[in-house]
Amino acid sequence: MNQIDFSQLAQEYGSPLYIYDGDRIVENYQRFVNQFKVPNLKVHYACKALTNPAILKLLKSLGSGVDCVSLNEVRLALECGFEPDQIMYTPNNVSEAEYEAAIELGVHVNVDNLNMLEFIAMKYPNYPLCIRFNPHIMAGGNLKISVGAIDSKFGISIHQFPLVKRMIDRLNIRVEGIHIHTGSEIADVEIYMRGAELVFSMAQEIEGLEYIDFGSGFKVPYKEGDRTTDIKKLGRVFSKRFNRFCEAYGKELTLRFEPGKYLVSDAGYFLCRVNVIKQTTACTFLGLNSGFNHLIRPMFYDAYHQVENVSNPAGDKKLYNVVGYICETDTFANDRILSEVRKNDLIVFHNAGAYCFSMASNYNLRARPAEVLIYQDQHFLIRRRERYEDLKQTFVDVAVFEQENLMPA
Ligand SMILES: *Cc1c(COP(=O)(O)O)cnc(C)c1O
């Protein structure tokens, strides 16, 4: 983990600014893979968490593969040097054309509905497929990020396994893997193991598997005292059970995971400046030079991000509501105790590596921030700040409103 000089970075690159600690990502990756004692382990970084090519290349250098949920993510991964064999395409509700394009590119594809399974099996009879099942395990901290529950749109219901099995046999589908992803923020190892047992019981009945992919959803701490996934325990329990399954199956399969948040969340910082300090009868607002256009998790998921005043760490403690500049209520954090804040102080949000920049938008016609990577005591600009010109690029001018007698007489 690097000591970060926020004021120097703000001076050099401006603010708001996303900052990623590359060495922390390396630590996270290594800590993760070291927990699993199995003959074959493969991690596919879920790149929707943070899609910058520098991050993809860093993870590639560590031996990671990549999990992509859109064709553009697949294209970017290929351009970053990942081999098609290192790329898993796990989309939801995309068109046949997208699946076909992914198959043409030769990446692994993960099929998450029965119609698509049938379509691909007919059109590409020899293409190896992964099948995504929904184990209907209700898990995760927030309905918006729970993807395994009974009414979730993801995957093929495990209750339809008999039908899937019939299709596999009748259409001679080459199933190379099966997959579950029970959602984000699962703290409980027991929940993983329950999902795993369901997967093993299906895997037992499918011949020729190469791997089983248990997705992700590892919970990371956002504040002190948060429950988190005990990765050590998970590794111990999971490895033992997986090896036992492989013995019963008669083949050393590859154990796969697709962590996103676990690898990059705590490596990210979002640095803002205080534009306005407004005292009302109810509270003191800190108005930042940013809003939910840049960091939407607090507003969208009620996510807690630790906030710190890095310009005045020794100041007296005071109570603040931290808000944005968007013309809508955009509250980053309520009732936070920070070292006394002065106008123009630098405020940093922690855990800003996952689903922060990648969910940023141009709402209010505002530009998205720059991104900086710190790696082995050096820092690199890995995305320049957007400009007004960038935002206008896709507008198409029409002449019709430029006629003089547009208004009815
Ligand atoms: C989003 C996603 C992940 C990553 O989830 P995290 O909670 O960020 O680890 C993994 N697999 C799939 C299929 C996903 O959609």
Short mmCIF file of C-alpha atoms and ligand atoms in Angstrom, two decimals:
data_model
loop_
_atom_site.label_atom_id
_atom_site.label_comp_id
_atom_site.label_asym_id
_atom_site.label_seq_id
_atom_site.Cartn_x
_atom_site.Cartn_y
_atom_site.Cartn_z
CA MET A 1 0.00 0.00 0.00
CA ASN A 2 1.37 3.39 -0.96
CA GLN A 3 1.45 6.55 1.14
CA ILE A 4 -0.43 8.93 -1.08
CA ASP A 5 0.29 12.64 -1.26
CA PHE A 6 -3.18 13.85 -2.17
CA SER A 7 -2.37 17.54 -2.31
CA GLN A 8 0.51 16.94 -4.69
CA LEU A 9 -1.70 14.83 -6.96
CA ALA A 10 -4.44 17.48 -6.89
CA GLN A 11 -1.87 20.09 -7.81
CA GLU A 12 -0.52 18.05 -10.69
CA TYR A 13 -3.73 16.57 -12.10
CA GLY A 14 -6.50 18.79 -10.75
CA SER A 15 -9.67 17.64 -9.03
CA PRO A 16 -11.97 15.84 -8.85
CA LEU A 17 -9.62 12.95 -9.40
CA TYR A 18 -9.75 9.17 -9.19
CA ILE A 19 -6.57 7.64 -7.77
CA TYR A 20 -5.76 3.93 -7.77
CA ASP A 21 -3.06 2.20 -5.76
CA GLY A 22 -1.71 -0.46 -8.13
CA ASP A 23 0.38 -2.11 -5.44
CA ARG A 24 -2.74 -2.59 -3.36
CA ILE A 25 -4.40 -4.34 -6.32
CA VAL A 26 -1.37 -6.66 -6.53
CA GLU A 27 -1.67 -7.43 -2.80
CA ASN A 28 -5.39 -8.09 -3.11
CA TYR A 29 -4.90 -10.43 -6.07
CA GLN A 30 -2.12 -12.36 -4.38
CA ARG A 31 -3.93 -12.61 -1.06
CA PHE A 32 -6.94 -13.98 -2.91
CA VAL A 33 -5.17 -16.65 -4.96
CA ASN A 34 -3.03 -17.74 -2.02
CA GLN A 35 -6.07 -18.91 -0.06
CA PHE A 36 -7.00 -21.67 -2.48
CA LYS A 37 -5.14 -24.95 -2.38
CA VAL A 38 -6.35 -26.62 -5.54
CA PRO A 39 -4.40 -27.98 -8.54
CA ASN A 40 -5.94 -25.49 -10.99
CA LEU A 41 -7.19 -22.06 -10.01
CA LYS A 42 -8.16 -19.29 -12.40
CA VAL A 43 -9.25 -15.79 -11.49
CA HIS A 44 -11.15 -13.69 -14.01
CA TYR A 45 -11.21 -10.07 -12.92
CA ALA A 46 -14.76 -8.72 -13.36
CA CYS A 47 -13.73 -5.63 -15.26
CA LYS A 48 -17.04 -3.78 -15.03
CA ALA A 49 -15.84 -2.75 -11.57
CA LEU A 50 -13.07 -0.61 -13.06
CA THR A 51 -12.43 -0.80 -16.77
CA ASN A 52 -9.35 1.34 -17.31
CA PRO A 53 -6.87 -0.44 -19.64
CA ALA A 54 -4.00 0.21 -17.23
CA ILE A 55 -5.87 -1.75 -14.55
CA LEU A 56 -6.61 -4.54 -17.02
CA LYS A 57 -2.95 -4.73 -18.02
CA LEU A 58 -1.83 -4.72 -14.40
CA LEU A 59 -4.11 -7.66 -13.62
CA LYS A 60 -3.03 -9.44 -16.78
CA SER A 61 0.60 -9.13 -15.67
CA LEU A 62 -0.37 -10.98 -12.49
CA GLY A 63 -1.85 -13.87 -14.45
CA SER A 64 -5.49 -12.91 -14.12
CA GLY A 65 -8.05 -13.49 -16.84
CA VAL A 66 -10.97 -11.15 -17.31
CA ASP A 67 -14.74 -11.44 -17.02
CA CYS A 68 -16.66 -9.21 -19.42
CA VAL A 69 -20.35 -8.34 -19.47
CA SER A 70 -20.47 -6.47 -22.76
CA LEU A 71 -18.93 -6.84 -26.17
CA ASN A 72 -17.05 -3.59 -25.70
CA GLU A 73 -15.45 -4.95 -22.56
CA VAL A 74 -14.41 -8.00 -24.59
CA ARG A 75 -12.92 -5.79 -27.30
CA LEU A 76 -11.02 -3.74 -24.75
CA ALA A 77 -9.68 -6.85 -23.04
CA LEU A 78 -8.42 -8.17 -26.39
CA GLU A 79 -6.79 -4.82 -27.11
CA CYS A 80 -5.11 -4.98 -23.70
CA GLY A 81 -3.44 -8.21 -24.77
CA PHE A 82 -5.62 -10.85 -23.14
CA GLU A 83 -5.85 -14.01 -25.25
CA PRO A 84 -9.39 -15.06 -26.14
CA ASP A 85 -8.86 -18.06 -23.88
CA GLN A 86 -8.36 -15.65 -20.94
CA ILE A 87 -11.65 -13.91 -21.51
CA MET A 88 -15.05 -14.95 -20.22
CA TYR A 89 -18.11 -13.26 -21.68
CA THR A 90 -20.95 -13.28 -19.13
CA PRO A 91 -23.70 -11.03 -20.43
CA ASN A 92 -27.35 -10.87 -19.45
CA ASN A 93 -30.24 -10.40 -21.86
CA VAL A 94 -28.10 -9.49 -24.84
CA SER A 95 -29.03 -10.20 -28.45
CA GLU A 96 -28.03 -13.27 -30.41
CA ALA A 97 -25.83 -10.99 -32.50
CA GLU A 98 -23.73 -10.12 -29.44
CA TYR A 99 -23.22 -13.76 -28.55
CA GLU A 100 -22.33 -14.52 -32.15
CA ALA A 101 -19.77 -11.71 -32.21
CA ALA A 102 -18.20 -13.04 -29.01
CA ILE A 103 -18.06 -16.54 -30.48
CA GLU A 104 -16.40 -15.17 -33.62
CA LEU A 105 -13.79 -13.56 -31.38
CA GLY A 106 -13.19 -16.95 -29.81
CA VAL A 107 -13.74 -16.04 -26.17
CA HIS A 108 -15.42 -18.25 -23.59
CA VAL A 109 -19.14 -17.59 -23.47
CA ASN A 110 -21.42 -17.99 -20.51
CA VAL A 111 -25.04 -18.59 -21.50
CA ASP A 112 -27.71 -17.43 -19.11
CA ASN A 113 -31.03 -18.38 -20.71
CA LEU A 114 -32.51 -21.46 -22.35
CA ASN A 115 -33.47 -19.90 -25.68
CA MET A 116 -29.92 -18.69 -26.20
CA LEU A 117 -28.54 -22.07 -25.23
CA GLU A 118 -30.71 -23.70 -27.86
CA PHE A 119 -29.85 -21.08 -30.49
CA ILE A 120 -26.09 -21.33 -29.97
CA ALA A 121 -26.14 -25.11 -29.77
CA MET A 122 -27.91 -25.30 -33.15
CA LYS A 123 -25.78 -22.69 -34.89
CA TYR A 124 -22.37 -23.47 -33.36
CA PRO A 125 -22.64 -27.18 -32.55
CA ASN A 126 -19.03 -27.63 -31.46
CA TYR A 127 -18.45 -24.41 -29.57
CA PRO A 128 -17.73 -25.11 -25.90
CA LEU A 129 -20.14 -23.30 -23.61
CA CYS A 130 -20.45 -22.36 -20.00
CA ILE A 131 -23.95 -22.40 -18.51
CA ARG A 132 -24.97 -19.91 -15.86
CA PHE A 133 -27.39 -21.23 -13.25
CA ASN A 134 -29.40 -19.31 -10.72
CA PRO A 135 -29.28 -21.17 -7.40
CA HIS A 136 -32.01 -18.93 -5.90
CA ILE A 137 -29.95 -18.16 -2.89
CA MET A 138 -31.01 -14.90 -1.34
CA ALA A 139 -27.79 -13.18 -0.46
CA GLY A 140 -26.15 -9.82 -0.51
CA GLY A 141 -26.58 -6.61 1.38
CA ASN A 142 -28.93 -4.83 -0.98
CA LEU A 143 -31.76 -5.90 -3.29
CA LYS A 144 -30.19 -3.98 -6.16
CA ILE A 145 -27.05 -6.09 -5.93
CA SER A 146 -28.64 -9.46 -5.16
CA VAL A 147 -28.63 -11.50 -8.33
CA GLY A 148 -29.33 -15.02 -7.12
CA ALA A 149 -32.78 -14.64 -5.55
CA ILE A 150 -35.99 -16.26 -6.77
CA ASP A 151 -37.19 -13.23 -8.71
CA SER A 152 -33.79 -12.33 -10.11
CA LYS A 153 -33.34 -12.10 -13.87
CA PHE A 154 -29.94 -13.80 -13.95
CA GLY A 155 -29.09 -17.31 -15.02
CA ILE A 156 -31.12 -20.42 -15.72
CA SER A 157 -33.07 -21.64 -12.72
CA ILE A 158 -31.54 -24.74 -11.14
CA HIS A 159 -35.10 -26.08 -11.10
CA GLN A 160 -34.83 -26.25 -14.88
CA PHE A 161 -31.78 -28.45 -14.71
CA PRO A 162 -33.70 -31.50 -16.01
CA LEU A 163 -34.59 -29.52 -19.11
CA VAL A 164 -31.04 -28.24 -19.52
CA LYS A 165 -29.76 -31.78 -19.14
CA ARG A 166 -32.12 -32.99 -21.84
CA MET A 167 -30.93 -30.25 -24.19
CA ILE A 168 -27.29 -31.07 -23.49
CA ASP A 169 -27.84 -34.74 -24.27
CA ARG A 170 -30.16 -34.32 -27.23
CA LEU A 171 -28.23 -31.47 -28.91
CA ASN A 172 -24.80 -32.79 -27.99
CA ILE A 173 -23.82 -29.50 -26.36
CA ARG A 174 -20.18 -29.26 -25.34
CA VAL A 175 -20.45 -27.90 -21.82
CA GLU A 176 -17.02 -26.82 -20.66
CA GLY A 177 -18.14 -25.14 -17.47
CA ILE A 178 -20.96 -24.24 -15.17
CA HIS A 179 -21.30 -20.99 -13.35
CA ILE A 180 -23.13 -19.27 -10.54
CA HIS A 181 -22.83 -15.74 -9.24
CA THR A 182 -25.06 -15.25 -6.25
CA GLY A 183 -24.71 -11.51 -5.99
CA SER A 184 -22.59 -8.90 -4.43
CA GLU A 185 -21.60 -8.55 -0.80
CA ILE A 186 -22.04 -12.02 0.59
CA ALA A 187 -20.31 -12.14 3.93
CA ASP A 188 -21.22 -15.66 4.88
CA VAL A 189 -19.01 -18.59 3.86
CA GLU A 190 -21.97 -20.89 4.56
CA ILE A 191 -23.93 -19.20 1.78
CA TYR A 192 -21.12 -19.86 -0.66
CA MET A 193 -20.99 -23.45 0.35
CA ARG A 194 -24.73 -23.85 -0.05
CA GLY A 195 -24.45 -22.53 -3.58
CA ALA A 196 -21.45 -24.76 -4.17
CA GLU A 197 -23.33 -27.90 -3.13
CA LEU A 198 -26.09 -27.14 -5.61
CA VAL A 199 -23.53 -26.64 -8.35
CA PHE A 200 -21.70 -29.86 -7.52
CA SER A 201 -24.91 -31.85 -7.71
CA MET A 202 -25.51 -30.55 -11.23
CA ALA A 203 -21.88 -30.82 -12.31
CA GLN A 204 -21.89 -34.46 -11.34
CA GLU A 205 -24.36 -35.11 -14.15
CA ILE A 206 -22.53 -33.25 -16.90
CA GLU A 207 -19.73 -34.97 -18.77
CA GLY A 208 -16.57 -33.33 -20.04
CA LEU A 209 -16.45 -30.27 -17.80
CA GLU A 210 -13.23 -28.27 -17.68
CA TYR A 211 -14.07 -25.84 -14.91
CA ILE A 212 -16.63 -24.67 -12.40
CA ASP A 213 -17.00 -20.94 -11.93
CA PHE A 214 -18.33 -19.69 -8.62
CA GLY A 215 -18.61 -16.04 -9.62
CA SER A 216 -17.95 -13.50 -6.94
CA GLY A 217 -19.76 -11.30 -4.47
CA PHE A 218 -17.01 -11.12 -1.87
CA LYS A 219 -17.81 -8.51 0.71
CA VAL A 220 -15.16 -5.94 1.50
CA PRO A 221 -15.18 -3.54 4.47
CA TYR A 222 -16.39 -0.01 3.76
CA LYS A 223 -16.14 1.07 7.36
CA GLU A 224 -14.63 -0.15 10.56
CA GLY A 225 -16.51 -3.09 12.04
CA ASP A 226 -18.16 -4.09 8.72
CA ARG A 227 -18.78 -7.78 8.25
CA THR A 228 -16.64 -9.09 5.43
CA THR A 229 -16.13 -12.36 3.61
CA ASP A 230 -13.58 -14.39 5.54
CA ILE A 231 -11.46 -15.18 2.50
CA LYS A 232 -9.06 -17.37 4.49
CA LYS A 233 -11.88 -19.54 5.76
CA LEU A 234 -13.55 -19.56 2.36
CA GLY A 235 -10.30 -20.70 0.74
CA ARG A 236 -9.80 -23.45 3.28
CA VAL A 237 -13.34 -24.80 3.22
CA PHE A 238 -13.81 -24.37 -0.50
CA SER A 239 -10.51 -25.95 -1.54
CA LYS A 240 -11.19 -29.05 0.49
CA ARG A 241 -14.67 -29.47 -0.84
CA PHE A 242 -13.66 -28.73 -4.43
CA ASN A 243 -10.84 -31.26 -4.38
CA ARG A 244 -13.22 -33.85 -2.98
CA PHE A 245 -15.64 -33.12 -5.80
CA CYS A 246 -12.93 -33.48 -8.43
CA GLU A 247 -12.00 -36.85 -7.02
CA ALA A 248 -15.59 -38.01 -7.27
CA TYR A 249 -15.89 -36.53 -10.76
CA GLY A 250 -12.72 -38.26 -11.86
CA LYS A 251 -10.92 -35.20 -13.21
CA GLU A 252 -8.94 -32.24 -11.93
CA LEU A 253 -11.22 -29.39 -12.91
CA THR A 254 -10.24 -25.73 -12.75
CA LEU A 255 -11.72 -23.72 -9.92
CA ARG A 256 -12.72 -20.30 -11.16
CA PHE A 257 -13.74 -17.05 -9.48
CA GLU A 258 -14.58 -13.61 -10.85
CA PRO A 259 -13.83 -11.01 -8.20
CA GLY A 260 -14.31 -7.36 -9.06
CA LYS A 261 -14.80 -5.42 -5.87
CA TYR A 262 -12.40 -7.56 -3.84
CA LEU A 263 -9.49 -6.73 -6.14
CA VAL A 264 -9.98 -3.02 -6.71
CA SER A 265 -12.40 -1.45 -4.21
CA ASP A 266 -9.99 -0.51 -1.43
CA ALA A 267 -7.29 0.45 -3.94
CA GLY A 268 -9.32 3.44 -5.10
CA TYR A 269 -9.64 6.99 -3.77
CA PHE A 270 -11.82 9.79 -5.04
CA LEU A 271 -10.41 13.22 -4.37
CA CYS A 272 -12.61 16.32 -4.38
CA ARG A 273 -12.34 19.93 -3.32
CA VAL A 274 -14.74 21.86 -1.09
CA ASN A 275 -16.41 24.62 -3.10
CA VAL A 276 -18.88 25.86 -0.50
CA ILE A 277 -19.43 25.50 3.22
CA LYS A 278 -23.04 26.27 4.04
CA GLN A 279 -24.36 26.49 7.55
CA THR A 280 -28.12 25.98 7.82
CA THR A 281 -30.34 25.71 10.87
CA ALA A 282 -30.11 21.93 10.59
CA CYS A 283 -26.52 21.16 9.66
CA THR A 284 -23.33 22.22 7.94
CA PHE A 285 -23.16 21.28 4.28
CA LEU A 286 -19.90 20.71 2.49
CA GLY A 287 -20.55 21.37 -1.19
CA LEU A 288 -17.96 19.53 -3.26
CA ASN A 289 -16.79 20.05 -6.82
CA SER A 290 -18.44 16.74 -7.75
CA GLY A 291 -21.73 14.89 -7.44
CA PHE A 292 -23.49 11.66 -8.27
CA ASN A 293 -22.37 12.10 -11.85
CA HIS A 294 -18.94 10.98 -10.60
CA LEU A 295 -19.74 8.78 -7.60
CA ILE A 296 -23.25 7.38 -7.47
CA ARG A 297 -22.95 4.49 -5.03
CA PRO A 298 -24.05 6.48 -1.93
CA MET A 299 -27.20 7.70 -3.69
CA PHE A 300 -27.94 4.56 -5.71
CA TYR A 301 -27.16 1.81 -3.20
CA ASP A 302 -27.11 3.75 0.06
CA ALA A 303 -23.46 2.78 0.09
CA TYR A 304 -21.23 4.05 2.85
CA HIS A 305 -17.92 5.52 1.76
CA GLN A 306 -15.49 6.70 4.38
CA VAL A 307 -14.77 10.42 4.00
CA GLU A 308 -11.63 12.17 5.15
CA ASN A 309 -10.39 15.76 5.14
CA VAL A 310 -6.81 15.33 3.99
CA SER A 311 -6.03 19.07 4.05
CA ASN A 312 -6.46 19.52 7.78
CA PRO A 313 -5.95 16.14 9.47
CA ALA A 314 -5.14 17.66 12.85
CA GLY A 315 -8.14 20.01 12.90
CA ASP A 316 -10.89 19.93 15.53
CA LYS A 317 -13.61 17.36 14.85
CA LYS A 318 -16.89 18.70 13.50
CA LEU A 319 -20.10 17.34 12.08
CA TYR A 320 -20.87 17.68 8.37
CA ASN A 321 -23.21 16.64 5.59
CA VAL A 322 -21.18 16.03 2.45
CA VAL A 323 -23.09 16.86 -0.72
CA GLY A 324 -22.50 17.42 -4.43
CA TYR A 325 -23.08 20.16 -6.96
CA ILE A 326 -25.72 18.38 -9.06
CA CYS A 327 -29.09 20.13 -9.40
CA GLU A 328 -30.86 17.44 -7.48
CA THR A 329 -30.31 16.16 -3.98
CA ASP A 330 -27.03 14.30 -4.09
CA THR A 331 -25.82 13.40 -0.66
CA PHE A 332 -22.52 11.58 -0.38
CA ALA A 333 -22.61 11.26 3.39
CA ASN A 334 -24.71 12.50 6.30
CA ASP A 335 -23.58 13.32 9.81
CA ARG A 336 -19.90 12.63 9.32
CA ILE A 337 -17.31 13.72 11.81
CA LEU A 338 -14.39 15.27 9.95
CA SER A 339 -11.42 17.38 10.91
CA GLU A 340 -12.54 20.98 10.58
CA VAL A 341 -13.08 21.79 6.93
CA ARG A 342 -12.11 25.06 5.31
CA LYS A 343 -13.05 26.26 1.85
CA ASN A 344 -10.86 24.59 -0.81
CA ASP A 345 -9.82 21.74 1.47
CA LEU A 346 -9.33 18.36 -0.18
CA ILE A 347 -11.81 15.65 0.72
CA VAL A 348 -11.10 12.03 -0.09
CA PHE A 349 -13.58 9.16 -0.41
CA HIS A 350 -12.23 5.71 0.34
CA ASN A 351 -13.15 2.44 -1.40
CA ALA A 352 -13.52 4.29 -4.66
CA GLY A 353 -11.96 1.62 -6.87
CA ALA A 354 -15.00 -0.50 -7.72
CA TYR A 355 -18.18 0.71 -9.42
CA CYS A 356 -17.25 4.35 -9.01
CA PHE A 357 -15.61 5.71 -12.14
CA SER A 358 -17.18 2.90 -14.17
CA MET A 359 -20.65 4.14 -13.17
CA ALA A 360 -19.89 7.82 -13.75
CA SER A 361 -21.99 9.78 -16.21
CA ASN A 362 -22.19 13.16 -17.93
CA TYR A 363 -25.35 14.26 -16.11
CA ASN A 364 -25.70 18.05 -16.00
CA LEU A 365 -23.38 18.04 -19.02
CA ARG A 366 -20.41 17.68 -16.75
CA ALA A 367 -17.11 16.10 -17.68
CA ARG A 368 -15.87 12.94 -16.01
CA PRO A 369 -12.72 13.14 -13.86
CA ALA A 370 -9.19 12.08 -14.71
CA GLU A 371 -7.76 8.81 -13.36
CA VAL A 372 -4.28 8.32 -11.93
CA LEU A 373 -2.49 5.08 -11.13
CA ILE A 374 0.17 4.89 -8.46
CA TYR A 375 2.49 1.96 -9.00
CA GLN A 376 5.83 1.23 -7.36
CA ASP A 377 6.23 4.80 -6.10
CA GLN A 378 5.46 6.41 -9.43
CA HIS A 379 2.24 7.95 -10.62
CA PHE A 380 0.77 7.88 -14.08
CA LEU A 381 -2.16 9.63 -15.68
CA ILE A 382 -4.26 6.75 -17.06
CA ARG A 383 -7.24 8.78 -18.26
CA ARG A 384 -7.25 12.48 -18.98
CA ARG A 385 -10.06 14.63 -17.69
CA GLU A 386 -12.93 15.00 -20.14
CA ARG A 387 -13.44 18.34 -21.86
CA TYR A 388 -16.49 20.15 -23.12
CA GLU A 389 -15.50 19.09 -26.66
CA ASP A 390 -15.64 15.41 -25.67
CA LEU A 391 -19.18 15.81 -24.41
CA LYS A 392 -20.36 17.36 -27.67
CA GLN A 393 -18.83 14.78 -29.95
CA THR A 394 -21.91 12.68 -30.59
CA PHE A 395 -24.43 15.50 -30.98
CA VAL A 396 -25.77 15.73 -34.51
CA ASP A 397 -26.59 19.17 -35.82
CA VAL A 398 -29.90 19.58 -37.62
CA ALA A 399 -30.62 22.54 -39.84
CA VAL A 400 -34.37 22.52 -39.41
CA PHE A 401 -34.41 24.85 -36.41
CA GLU A 402 -32.27 27.40 -38.14
CA GLN A 403 -34.94 28.47 -40.64
CA GLU A 404 -36.03 32.00 -40.01
CA ASN A 405 -39.81 31.70 -40.10
CA LEU A 406 -39.95 28.73 -37.73
CA MET A 407 -42.57 30.32 -35.47
CA PRO A 408 -46.12 30.20 -36.79
CA ALA A 409 -47.36 33.63 -37.84
C1 LIG B 1 -20.39 -8.03 -11.40
C2 LIG B 1 -20.00 -9.43 -11.56
C3 LIG B 1 -18.93 -9.97 -10.84
C4 LIG B 1 -18.13 -9.18 -9.81
O1 LIG B 1 -18.82 -8.96 -8.63
P1 LIG B 1 -18.07 -8.24 -7.40
O2 LIG B 1 -19.11 -8.15 -6.35
O3 LIG B 1 -17.60 -6.93 -7.86
O4 LIG B 1 -16.92 -9.09 -7.02
C5 LIG B 1 -18.58 -11.27 -11.08
N1 LIG B 1 -19.25 -12.03 -11.98
C6 LIG B 1 -20.29 -11.54 -12.68
C7 LIG B 1 -20.98 -12.41 -13.66
C8 LIG B 1 -20.70 -10.24 -12.50
O5 LIG B 1 -21.74 -9.77 -13.20
#
